[in-house]
Amino acid sequence: MPERGFARWRPHEFFDGWTPDGTMKTVQGFKNTLTDQEVVPPEGWDADLSRLDHGDLACVQHAGDVYRKNYDQIRWDKS
């Protein structure tokens, strides 16, 4: 399964009980394909997947300890 970006969150229908006539009710939600975490958004939610923690750090570049230590010495005005 693709793990990058929001591909690891898949739409999923969850059981929400029975109607008075005996048919099954479902509610639309999302399931994390890696951790099996299930999220059922509140009513009126606009289904913006960016609100979910997608955990993809493959494209994030973190600052190293040397950069953090010497940050105050950077001359931003020099080109």
CSV table of C-alpha atoms in Angstrom, one decimal:
chain,number,residue,atom,x,y,z
A,1,MET,CA,0.0,0.0,0.0
A,2,PRO,CA,1.2,3.5,-0.7
A,3,GLU,CA,2.3,5.2,2.5
A,4,ARG,CA,3.1,8.7,1.3
A,5,GLY,CA,0.9,11.7,2.0
A,6,PHE,CA,-2.8,11.0,2.6
A,7,ALA,CA,-2.7,7.6,0.7
A,8,ARG,CA,-2.5,5.8,3.9
A,9,TRP,CA,-6.0,7.1,5.0
A,10,ARG,CA,-8.7,5.2,3.1
A,11,PRO,CA,-12.4,5.9,3.2
A,12,HIS,CA,-14.3,3.3,5.2
A,13,GLU,CA,-17.9,2.7,6.2
A,14,PHE,CA,-18.4,1.9,9.9
A,15,PHE,CA,-21.4,0.1,11.5
A,16,ASP,CA,-23.7,2.6,13.2
A,17,GLY,CA,-26.6,0.4,14.4
A,18,TRP,CA,-29.9,-0.6,12.9
A,19,THR,CA,-32.9,1.3,11.7
A,20,PRO,CA,-36.4,0.6,13.1
A,21,ASP,CA,-37.1,-1.5,10.0
A,22,GLY,CA,-34.1,-3.7,10.5
A,23,THR,CA,-31.7,-2.4,7.9
A,24,MET,CA,-28.1,-1.7,8.8
A,25,LYS,CA,-26.9,1.9,9.2
A,26,THR,CA,-23.4,2.9,8.4
A,27,VAL,CA,-21.4,6.1,8.8
A,28,GLN,CA,-18.6,7.2,6.5
A,29,GLY,CA,-15.1,7.5,8.1
A,30,PHE,CA,-11.5,6.8,7.4
A,31,LYS,CA,-9.1,4.0,8.4
A,32,ASN,CA,-5.3,4.2,8.6
A,33,THR,CA,-3.9,1.5,6.4
A,34,LEU,CA,-0.8,1.1,8.6
A,35,THR,CA,-2.0,1.4,12.1
A,36,ASP,CA,-5.7,0.4,11.7
A,37,GLN,CA,-6.7,3.7,13.5
A,38,GLU,CA,-10.3,4.5,12.8
A,39,VAL,CA,-11.6,8.0,12.5
A,40,VAL,CA,-15.3,8.9,12.3
A,41,PRO,CA,-15.5,12.6,11.6
A,42,PRO,CA,-18.2,14.7,13.3
A,43,GLU,CA,-21.3,15.7,11.4
A,44,GLY,CA,-20.7,18.6,9.0
A,45,TRP,CA,-17.0,17.8,8.6
A,46,ASP,CA,-15.8,18.8,5.2
A,47,ALA,CA,-13.6,15.6,4.8
A,48,ASP,CA,-10.4,17.6,4.6
A,49,LEU,CA,-7.8,14.8,5.1
A,50,SER,CA,-5.1,17.3,6.0
A,51,ARG,CA,-6.8,17.4,9.5
A,52,LEU,CA,-5.7,13.8,10.0
A,53,ASP,CA,-2.2,13.0,11.1
A,54,HIS,CA,-0.7,11.4,8.0
A,55,GLY,CA,2.7,10.8,9.6
A,56,ASP,CA,4.6,11.2,6.3
A,57,LEU,CA,8.0,12.7,7.2
A,58,ALA,CA,9.8,11.4,4.1
A,59,CYS,CA,9.8,14.9,2.5
A,60,VAL,CA,10.7,16.9,5.7
A,61,GLN,CA,14.2,18.1,6.2
A,62,HIS,CA,15.0,18.6,9.9
A,63,ALA,CA,17.6,21.1,11.1
A,64,GLY,CA,20.7,19.5,12.6
A,65,ASP,CA,22.3,20.3,15.9
A,66,VAL,CA,25.1,22.3,14.3
A,67,TYR,CA,22.6,24.5,12.5
A,68,ARG,CA,20.6,25.1,15.7
A,69,LYS,CA,23.7,25.8,17.7
A,70,ASN,CA,25.0,28.4,15.2
A,71,TYR,CA,21.6,29.9,14.1
A,72,ASP,CA,22.3,33.2,15.8
A,73,GLN,CA,25.5,33.7,13.9
A,74,ILE,CA,23.9,33.5,10.4
A,75,ARG,CA,24.2,36.8,8.5
A,76,TRP,CA,20.9,37.0,6.8
A,77,ASP,CA,21.7,40.3,5.1
A,78,LYS,CA,24.7,38.9,3.2
A,79,SER,CA,24.0,37.7,-0.3
